[in-house]
Amino acid sequence: MDNEQFRDWSRRAADWGADYRAGLRDRPVRPVITPGEIFRSIEASPPEDAEPMEKIFADFEDKIVPGMTHWQHPRFFAYFPANAAPVSVVAEYLVSAMAAQCMLWQTSPAATELETRIVDWMRQALGLPEGFSGAIQDSASSATLNAVLTMRERTLDWQGNKKGLAGQGRLRIYSSDQVHTSIDRAIWVSGIGEDNLVRIPVSGRFRAMDTAALEAAIIADRKAGLLPAGIIACVGGTSTGGTDDIAAVADVARRHGLYLHVDAAWAGSAMICPEYRHFWTGVEGADSIVFNPHKWLGAQFDCSIQFLRDPESHVRTLAIKPDYLRTHGHDGIINYSEWSVPLGRRFRALKLWFLLRAHGLENLRTIIRNHVAWSEGLAARLARETDFEIVSEPMLSLFSFRHKAAPSADADEHNLRLVNAINDDGRIYLTQTRVDGHVAIRFQVGQFEATAQDVDTAFDVICECARSLVA
Ligand SMILES: Cc1ncc(COP(=O)(O)O)c(C=O)c1O
C-alpha cells in the first residue's frame, strides 16, 4: 500500500466507521450465526499473491461484520460496557499511524510524559489524594497480576524473583468470593497457588468481606507459620457489584502490614461523580487501585489505570534493566516498561487526553448519572411486576433479577431459557450470573449511546420474552 492508497483507504475506513456507528441501532446486538460458520468462510491457506484492497474490504463487510457482537450498540446491556467514544477512536487512529513503542522515555518521550500527566488528571478526577502515581496498563488483569507479584516479592524480601518459590514459605492472599476471576489467574500465574487464595465470607447488601473474619484468618495463618502477603478488595464486583468496606479492609491491611490492592475495574469510572465515592471510602489506604477507563469512561479498549501509593516496591518487583534498555535520559525520567509485565507498550494516554478534553468531566458525569438513574428506574419497574423479583438491588448501574417460573418448571432452567430468548430476539443483549447458587439475569446500563427509551425497550423485551415462555 503506497501513501496515496493509505490516505484513500484511511478515509474509506473513517467513512465506514461513521456509517457503522450511525446504523447500529438498526442491527441486532448479537449476530445470529452458528459456531464455525465464519471460520469456514475464510480461505484455508494464506494467499501467495497480493489481493486488491477492494476485495479485502468487501470480504470484511460481507464475512466479518455480520458475525460481530456490537459492543457499541446502544442496547448492549450485557457484561460491563466497553465504550469507545468516537473521539478516543480518532486518537487511536493517530496512535496506530505513528505506531510507536512506548517502553522507555527515550523511545517515546511525549507518550511517557503525557501518560504521567494523564494518570494525574485521572487521580484528580477520581478524588484520590496527591501522592498516588501510576501507569496505564492494557487490562485490569495485568494490573492485578502486578499487584500480586508485588505482594509476593515484598513478603519474600525480593527473593522470589531471584530464587523461585521452591523452599520459600507458603504465601497467603485474602479476598472475598465476589472478586473477578482475574484475581484467581493472578494467583495461579504468580506461583502462589489457588489453595493459598483465602476466601473470606461476605455479608450485607453489597456482599462485603467480613473484616473480623479477615483479621482472624490472617492471625491464624501467621500462627500456623504461613506468610500473609496481601489483600484484594473489590468495588463493584462483576457478578452483582459486590463491594467491600474499603476503609475497614485498609485498616486490617495496615495493622498487619499487608499490601492492599483494590479492583474497581468497572465501578472506578463512576468515582468521577463525588456522590458515588462513598462506595470506596478509605481507598486512600490502598497500595494499588485499578480501574478501566475502557469500560465505562469511554476510552477505546485497551486502557486500564493502575494507581500506586508508592511505586517503589512495584517497580522493584517488575523492573529489568539489561544493557540494551539502559538509556541516558535526564534524572527523574520514567521508563514505564518497568511498571508492567510486557516490555512493549502502546501509547494509551492519547485517547484519554482527547476524551477528557472533548467531553469534559461534567459531561462524562452526566452520562454516568443517567445510566445509574435509568438502571434504578428499570429495577423499580420490574420489582412492581408480580412475576419478577429483584435478586440484587442496583449497585450503581448494575442489578440482577429473576422471572418466576411456572410451579412445575425448574427456576434456573427457566431463567437461562429466558436469557437465550431475549438475546435471540436481538433488540437487546444481556447476560446471566449465579447468586447464592441460582441463576439470575444481570442488567447494566453503561453504553454511551444508550437513551432512556432504550432502557424502556429493554423492559418491553424482557416482559414479552418472559411471558411468551410461560405461555
Ligand atoms: C471487576 C472486574 N475486575 C477485573 C476485570 C478484568 O478486566 P480486564 O478485561 O481489563 O482484565 C473485570 C472484567 O469485566 C471486572 O469486571
PDB file of C-alpha atoms in Angstrom, residues 30-247:
ATOM      1  CA  ARG A  30     -25.694 -10.088  18.808  1.00  0.00           C
ATOM      2  CA  PRO A  31     -25.230 -11.894  15.474  1.00  0.00           C
ATOM      3  CA  VAL A  32     -27.416 -14.830  14.618  1.00  0.00           C
ATOM      4  CA  ILE A  33     -24.839 -17.365  13.445  1.00  0.00           C
ATOM      5  CA  THR A  34     -23.775 -20.905  14.222  1.00  0.00           C
ATOM      6  CA  PRO A  35     -20.290 -21.723  15.547  1.00  0.00           C
ATOM      7  CA  GLY A  36     -17.789 -22.401  12.764  1.00  0.00           C
ATOM      8  CA  GLU A  37     -19.701 -20.515  10.076  1.00  0.00           C
ATOM      9  CA  ILE A  38     -17.208 -17.667   9.793  1.00  0.00           C
ATOM     10  CA  PHE A  39     -14.162 -19.907  10.154  1.00  0.00           C
ATOM     11  CA  ARG A  40     -15.372 -21.962   7.203  1.00  0.00           C
ATOM     12  CA  SER A  41     -15.974 -18.839   5.117  1.00  0.00           C
ATOM     13  CA  ILE A  42     -12.288 -17.832   5.304  1.00  0.00           C
ATOM     14  CA  GLU A  43      -9.817 -19.413   2.858  1.00  0.00           C
ATOM     15  CA  ALA A  44      -7.952 -22.268   4.499  1.00  0.00           C
ATOM     16  CA  SER A  45      -4.494 -21.059   3.360  1.00  0.00           C
ATOM     17  CA  PRO A  46      -2.859 -17.635   3.045  1.00  0.00           C
ATOM     18  CA  PRO A  47      -2.685 -16.069  -0.448  1.00  0.00           C
ATOM     19  CA  GLU A  48       0.584 -16.372  -2.375  1.00  0.00           C
ATOM     20  CA  ASP A  49      -0.227 -13.297  -4.466  1.00  0.00           C
ATOM     21  CA  ALA A  50      -1.393  -9.844  -3.459  1.00  0.00           C
ATOM     22  CA  GLU A  51      -5.128  -9.281  -3.480  1.00  0.00           C
ATOM     23  CA  PRO A  52      -6.829  -5.972  -4.276  1.00  0.00           C
ATOM     24  CA  MET A  53      -7.932  -3.890  -1.284  1.00  0.00           C
ATOM     25  CA  GLU A  54     -11.436  -3.628  -2.799  1.00  0.00           C
ATOM     26  CA  LYS A  55     -11.844  -7.361  -2.403  1.00  0.00           C
ATOM     27  CA  ILE A  56     -10.311  -7.451   1.079  1.00  0.00           C
ATOM     28  CA  PHE A  57     -12.600  -4.664   2.218  1.00  0.00           C
ATOM     29  CA  ALA A  58     -15.656  -6.282   0.628  1.00  0.00           C
ATOM     30  CA  ASP A  59     -14.860  -9.537   2.469  1.00  0.00           C
ATOM     31  CA  PHE A  60     -14.575  -7.582   5.714  1.00  0.00           C
ATOM     32  CA  GLU A  61     -18.058  -6.189   5.164  1.00  0.00           C
ATOM     33  CA  ASP A  62     -19.587  -9.471   3.962  1.00  0.00           C
ATOM     34  CA  LYS A  63     -17.918 -12.032   6.179  1.00  0.00           C
ATOM     35  CA  ILE A  64     -16.771 -10.289   9.339  1.00  0.00           C
ATOM     36  CA  VAL A  65     -19.227  -7.541  10.207  1.00  0.00           C
ATOM     37  CA  PRO A  66     -22.311  -9.820  10.200  1.00  0.00           C
ATOM     38  CA  GLY A  67     -20.510 -12.043  12.707  1.00  0.00           C
ATOM     39  CA  MET A  68     -19.728  -9.300  15.205  1.00  0.00           C
ATOM     40  CA  THR A  69     -21.396  -8.694  18.559  1.00  0.00           C
ATOM     41  CA  HIS A  70     -21.896  -4.946  18.621  1.00  0.00           C
ATOM     42  CA  TRP A  71     -20.392  -3.627  21.840  1.00  0.00           C
ATOM     43  CA  GLN A  72     -21.082  -0.031  20.841  1.00  0.00           C
ATOM     44  CA  HIS A  73     -24.770  -0.785  20.287  1.00  0.00           C
ATOM     45  CA  PRO A  74     -26.976   1.486  22.437  1.00  0.00           C
ATOM     46  CA  ARG A  75     -28.901  -1.544  23.721  1.00  0.00           C
ATOM     47  CA  PHE A  76     -25.866  -3.518  24.859  1.00  0.00           C
ATOM     48  CA  PHE A  77     -26.751  -4.304  28.477  1.00  0.00           C
ATOM     49  CA  ALA A  78     -24.557  -7.413  28.911  1.00  0.00           C
ATOM     50  CA  TYR A  79     -21.317  -7.933  30.896  1.00  0.00           C
ATOM     51  CA  PHE A  80     -19.887  -4.468  31.514  1.00  0.00           C
ATOM     52  CA  PRO A  81     -19.689  -1.841  28.769  1.00  0.00           C
ATOM     53  CA  ALA A  82     -16.607  -1.350  26.608  1.00  0.00           C
ATOM     54  CA  ASN A  83     -17.325   2.168  25.426  1.00  0.00           C
ATOM     55  CA  ALA A  84     -15.189   3.601  22.665  1.00  0.00           C
ATOM     56  CA  ALA A  85     -16.271   7.231  22.433  1.00  0.00           C
ATOM     57  CA  PRO A  86     -15.635   8.369  18.826  1.00  0.00           C
ATOM     58  CA  VAL A  87     -13.025  10.885  19.964  1.00  0.00           C
ATOM     59  CA  SER A  88     -10.992   8.114  21.549  1.00  0.00           C
ATOM     60  CA  VAL A  89     -11.219   6.118  18.314  1.00  0.00           C
ATOM     61  CA  VAL A  90      -9.787   9.106  16.440  1.00  0.00           C
ATOM     62  CA  ALA A  91      -6.913   9.252  18.933  1.00  0.00           C
ATOM     63  CA  GLU A  92      -6.327   5.518  18.466  1.00  0.00           C
ATOM     64  CA  TYR A  93      -6.106   6.017  14.731  1.00  0.00           C
ATOM     65  CA  LEU A  94      -3.364   8.601  15.252  1.00  0.00           C
ATOM     66  CA  VAL A  95      -1.586   6.254  17.651  1.00  0.00           C
ATOM     67  CA  SER A  96      -1.812   3.459  15.076  1.00  0.00           C
ATOM     68  CA  ALA A  97      -0.446   5.725  12.369  1.00  0.00           C
ATOM     69  CA  MET A  98       2.586   6.623  14.495  1.00  0.00           C
ATOM     70  CA  ALA A  99       2.854   3.045  15.827  1.00  0.00           C
ATOM     71  CA  ALA A 100       5.440   3.935  18.421  1.00  0.00           C
ATOM     72  CA  GLN A 101       6.831   1.594  21.053  1.00  0.00           C
ATOM     73  CA  CYS A 102       6.454   3.397  24.344  1.00  0.00           C
ATOM     74  CA  MET A 103       8.553   1.211  26.596  1.00  0.00           C
ATOM     75  CA  LEU A 104      11.146   3.816  27.579  1.00  0.00           C
ATOM     76  CA  TRP A 105      11.105   7.572  27.937  1.00  0.00           C
ATOM     77  CA  GLN A 106      13.646   7.718  25.126  1.00  0.00           C
ATOM     78  CA  THR A 107      11.576   5.564  22.751  1.00  0.00           C
ATOM     79  CA  SER A 108       8.600   7.928  23.072  1.00  0.00           C
ATOM     80  CA  PRO A 109       9.155  10.965  25.290  1.00  0.00           C
ATOM     81  CA  ALA A 110       5.762  12.533  24.558  1.00  0.00           C
ATOM     82  CA  ALA A 111       3.904   9.291  25.232  1.00  0.00           C
ATOM     83  CA  THR A 112       5.712   8.865  28.537  1.00  0.00           C
ATOM     84  CA  GLU A 113       5.198  12.409  29.733  1.00  0.00           C
ATOM     85  CA  LEU A 114       1.577  12.545  28.614  1.00  0.00           C
ATOM     86  CA  GLU A 115       0.967   9.267  30.481  1.00  0.00           C
ATOM     87  CA  THR A 116       2.359  10.777  33.674  1.00  0.00           C
ATOM     88  CA  ARG A 117       0.153  13.840  33.237  1.00  0.00           C
ATOM     89  CA  ILE A 118      -2.993  11.885  32.343  1.00  0.00           C
ATOM     90  CA  VAL A 119      -2.638   9.460  35.247  1.00  0.00           C
ATOM     91  CA  ASP A 120      -2.513  12.527  37.471  1.00  0.00           C
ATOM     92  CA  TRP A 121      -5.566  14.057  35.726  1.00  0.00           C
ATOM     93  CA  MET A 122      -7.432  10.831  36.420  1.00  0.00           C
ATOM     94  CA  ARG A 123      -6.218  10.810  40.025  1.00  0.00           C
ATOM     95  CA  GLN A 124      -7.746  14.239  40.484  1.00  0.00           C
ATOM     96  CA  ALA A 125     -10.907  13.289  38.573  1.00  0.00           C
ATOM     97  CA  LEU A 126     -11.469  10.322  40.884  1.00  0.00           C
ATOM     98  CA  GLY A 127     -10.781  12.336  44.033  1.00  0.00           C
ATOM     99  CA  LEU A 128      -7.668  10.387  45.040  1.00  0.00           C
ATOM    100  CA  PRO A 129      -5.160  12.219  47.215  1.00  0.00           C
ATOM    101  CA  GLU A 130      -1.909  13.645  45.929  1.00  0.00           C
ATOM    102  CA  GLY A 131       0.915  11.184  46.152  1.00  0.00           C
ATOM    103  CA  PHE A 132      -0.746   8.446  44.103  1.00  0.00           C
ATOM    104  CA  SER A 133       1.040   7.920  40.807  1.00  0.00           C
ATOM    105  CA  GLY A 134       0.573   5.050  38.384  1.00  0.00           C
ATOM    106  CA  ALA A 135       0.655   3.738  34.863  1.00  0.00           C
ATOM    107  CA  ILE A 136      -1.742   2.846  32.085  1.00  0.00           C
ATOM    108  CA  GLN A 137      -1.840  -0.920  31.655  1.00  0.00           C
ATOM    109  CA  ASP A 138      -3.560  -2.999  28.989  1.00  0.00           C
ATOM    110  CA  SER A 139      -6.069  -4.588  31.340  1.00  0.00           C
ATOM    111  CA  ALA A 140      -7.188  -4.895  34.921  1.00  0.00           C
ATOM    112  CA  SER A 141      -5.941  -8.486  34.800  1.00  0.00           C
ATOM    113  CA  SER A 142      -2.394  -7.212  34.198  1.00  0.00           C
ATOM    114  CA  ALA A 143      -2.680  -4.615  36.949  1.00  0.00           C
ATOM    115  CA  THR A 144      -3.860  -7.247  39.402  1.00  0.00           C
ATOM    116  CA  LEU A 145      -1.046  -9.573  38.381  1.00  0.00           C
ATOM    117  CA  ASN A 146       1.424  -6.736  39.006  1.00  0.00           C
ATOM    118  CA  ALA A 147      -0.095  -6.186  42.443  1.00  0.00           C
ATOM    119  CA  VAL A 148       0.031  -9.884  43.356  1.00  0.00           C
ATOM    120  CA  LEU A 149       3.656 -10.154  42.189  1.00  0.00           C
ATOM    121  CA  THR A 150       4.481  -7.130  44.331  1.00  0.00           C
ATOM    122  CA  MET A 151       2.729  -8.720  47.328  1.00  0.00           C
ATOM    123  CA  ARG A 152       4.800 -11.857  46.762  1.00  0.00           C
ATOM    124  CA  GLU A 153       8.140 -10.096  46.397  1.00  0.00           C
ATOM    125  CA  ARG A 154       7.630  -7.707  49.323  1.00  0.00           C
ATOM    126  CA  THR A 155       6.827 -10.640  51.560  1.00  0.00           C
ATOM    127  CA  LEU A 156       9.782 -12.702  50.328  1.00  0.00           C
ATOM    128  CA  ASP A 157      12.136  -9.742  50.522  1.00  0.00           C
ATOM    129  CA  TRP A 158      12.505  -9.886  46.728  1.00  0.00           C
ATOM    130  CA  GLN A 159      13.880 -13.420  46.807  1.00  0.00           C
ATOM    131  CA  GLY A 160      11.029 -14.932  44.769  1.00  0.00           C
ATOM    132  CA  ASN A 161      12.187 -13.383  41.510  1.00  0.00           C
ATOM    133  CA  LYS A 162      15.727 -14.455  42.277  1.00  0.00           C
ATOM    134  CA  LYS A 163      15.403 -17.941  43.718  1.00  0.00           C
ATOM    135  CA  GLY A 164      11.940 -19.057  42.710  1.00  0.00           C
ATOM    136  CA  LEU A 165       9.260 -20.193  45.103  1.00  0.00           C
ATOM    137  CA  ALA A 166      10.575 -23.650  45.948  1.00  0.00           C
ATOM    138  CA  GLY A 167      11.665 -23.719  49.568  1.00  0.00           C
ATOM    139  CA  GLN A 168      10.025 -20.404  50.357  1.00  0.00           C
ATOM    140  CA  GLY A 169       7.232 -20.120  52.917  1.00  0.00           C
ATOM    141  CA  ARG A 170       3.621 -20.537  51.892  1.00  0.00           C
ATOM    142  CA  LEU A 171       2.216 -17.181  50.829  1.00  0.00           C
ATOM    143  CA  ARG A 172      -1.409 -16.287  51.538  1.00  0.00           C
ATOM    144  CA  ILE A 173      -3.649 -13.742  49.797  1.00  0.00           C
ATOM    145  CA  TYR A 174      -7.132 -12.808  51.031  1.00  0.00           C
ATOM    146  CA  SER A 175     -10.272 -11.797  49.120  1.00  0.00           C
ATOM    147  CA  SER A 176     -13.997 -12.439  49.060  1.00  0.00           C
ATOM    148  CA  ASP A 177     -15.660 -14.706  46.507  1.00  0.00           C
ATOM    149  CA  GLN A 178     -17.064 -11.624  44.735  1.00  0.00           C
ATOM    150  CA  VAL A 179     -13.805 -10.701  43.024  1.00  0.00           C
ATOM    151  CA  HIS A 180     -13.280 -11.205  39.296  1.00  0.00           C
ATOM    152  CA  THR A 181     -11.619 -14.370  38.004  1.00  0.00           C
ATOM    153  CA  SER A 182      -8.597 -12.255  37.020  1.00  0.00           C
ATOM    154  CA  ILE A 183      -7.682 -12.470  40.712  1.00  0.00           C
ATOM    155  CA  ASP A 184      -7.627 -16.285  40.557  1.00  0.00           C
ATOM    156  CA  ARG A 185      -5.466 -16.115  37.434  1.00  0.00           C
ATOM    157  CA  ALA A 186      -3.001 -13.721  39.057  1.00  0.00           C
ATOM    158  CA  ILE A 187      -2.687 -16.129  41.971  1.00  0.00           C
ATOM    159  CA  TRP A 188      -2.037 -19.060  39.608  1.00  0.00           C
ATOM    160  CA  VAL A 189       0.407 -17.204  37.368  1.00  0.00           C
ATOM    161  CA  SER A 190       2.368 -15.741  40.273  1.00  0.00           C
ATOM    162  CA  GLY A 191       3.013 -19.276  41.540  1.00  0.00           C
ATOM    163  CA  ILE A 192       1.192 -18.631  44.803  1.00  0.00           C
ATOM    164  CA  GLY A 193      -1.425 -21.256  44.016  1.00  0.00           C
ATOM    165  CA  GLU A 194      -5.168 -21.277  44.249  1.00  0.00           C
ATOM    166  CA  ASP A 195      -5.153 -23.093  47.606  1.00  0.00           C
ATOM    167  CA  ASN A 196      -3.496 -20.011  49.083  1.00  0.00           C
ATOM    168  CA  LEU A 197      -6.208 -17.622  47.992  1.00  0.00           C
ATOM    169  CA  VAL A 198      -8.207 -17.450  51.209  1.00  0.00           C
ATOM    170  CA  ARG A 199     -11.872 -16.665  50.571  1.00  0.00           C
ATOM    171  CA  ILE A 200     -13.335 -14.520  53.318  1.00  0.00           C
ATOM    172  CA  PRO A 201     -17.102 -14.804  53.900  1.00  0.00           C
ATOM    173  CA  VAL A 202     -19.287 -11.889  52.849  1.00  0.00           C
ATOM    174  CA  SER A 203     -22.427 -10.316  54.226  1.00  0.00           C
ATOM    175  CA  GLY A 204     -24.866  -7.470  53.656  1.00  0.00           C
ATOM    176  CA  ARG A 205     -26.446  -5.940  50.595  1.00  0.00           C
ATOM    177  CA  PHE A 206     -23.093  -5.364  48.918  1.00  0.00           C
ATOM    178  CA  ARG A 207     -21.614  -8.732  49.880  1.00  0.00           C
ATOM    179  CA  ALA A 208     -18.683  -7.117  51.635  1.00  0.00           C
ATOM    180  CA  MET A 209     -15.869  -9.130  53.220  1.00  0.00           C
ATOM    181  CA  ASP A 210     -16.383  -9.756  56.926  1.00  0.00           C
ATOM    182  CA  THR A 211     -13.350  -7.859  58.203  1.00  0.00           C
ATOM    183  CA  ALA A 212     -13.371  -9.634  61.590  1.00  0.00           C
ATOM    184  CA  ALA A 213     -13.125 -12.942  59.702  1.00  0.00           C
ATOM    185  CA  LEU A 214     -10.404 -11.425  57.500  1.00  0.00           C
ATOM    186  CA  GLU A 215      -8.329 -10.437  60.501  1.00  0.00           C
ATOM    187  CA  ALA A 216      -8.900 -13.792  62.210  1.00  0.00           C
ATOM    188  CA  ALA A 217      -7.729 -15.620  59.058  1.00  0.00           C
ATOM    189  CA  ILE A 218      -4.542 -13.532  58.885  1.00  0.00           C
ATOM    190  CA  ILE A 219      -3.758 -14.131  62.567  1.00  0.00           C
ATOM    191  CA  ALA A 220      -4.458 -17.881  62.268  1.00  0.00           C
ATOM    192  CA  ASP A 221      -2.238 -18.162  59.186  1.00  0.00           C
ATOM    193  CA  ARG A 222       0.645 -16.344  60.883  1.00  0.00           C
ATOM    194  CA  LYS A 223       0.312 -18.636  63.902  1.00  0.00           C
ATOM    195  CA  ALA A 224       0.456 -21.630  61.582  1.00  0.00           C
ATOM    196  CA  GLY A 225       3.722 -20.347  60.095  1.00  0.00           C
ATOM    197  CA  LEU A 226       2.212 -19.223  56.790  1.00  0.00           C
ATOM    198  CA  LEU A 227       3.063 -15.909  55.101  1.00  0.00           C
ATOM    199  CA  PRO A 228       0.157 -13.455  54.714  1.00  0.00           C
ATOM    200  CA  ALA A 229       1.154 -11.258  51.770  1.00  0.00           C
ATOM    201  CA  GLY A 230      -1.785  -9.136  50.715  1.00  0.00           C
ATOM    202  CA  ILE A 231      -5.481  -8.460  50.435  1.00  0.00           C
ATOM    203  CA  ILE A 232      -7.531  -7.922  47.271  1.00  0.00           C
ATOM    204  CA  ALA A 233     -10.726  -5.956  47.800  1.00  0.00           C
ATOM    205  CA  CYS A 234     -13.349  -5.122  45.213  1.00  0.00           C
ATOM    206  CA  VAL A 235     -15.570  -2.149  44.497  1.00  0.00           C
ATOM    207  CA  GLY A 236     -18.224  -3.220  42.003  1.00  0.00           C
ATOM    208  CA  GLY A 237     -17.649  -6.961  41.567  1.00  0.00           C
ATOM    209  CA  THR A 238     -18.541  -8.456  38.210  1.00  0.00           C
ATOM    210  CA  SER A 239     -21.431 -10.670  39.238  1.00  0.00           C
ATOM    211  CA  THR A 240     -23.673  -8.295  41.202  1.00  0.00           C
ATOM    212  CA  GLY A 241     -21.441  -5.333  42.048  1.00  0.00           C
ATOM    213  CA  GLY A 242     -20.094  -6.772  45.326  1.00  0.00           C
ATOM    214  CA  THR A 243     -18.301  -4.012  47.219  1.00  0.00           C
ATOM    215  CA  ASP A 244     -16.040  -4.283  50.245  1.00  0.00           C
ATOM    216  CA  ASP A 245     -15.817  -1.799  53.076  1.00  0.00           C
ATOM    217  CA  ILE A 246     -12.501  -0.422  51.865  1.00  0.00           C
ATOM    218  CA  ALA A 247     -11.820   1.670  54.977  1.00  0.00           C
TER     219      ALA A 247
END
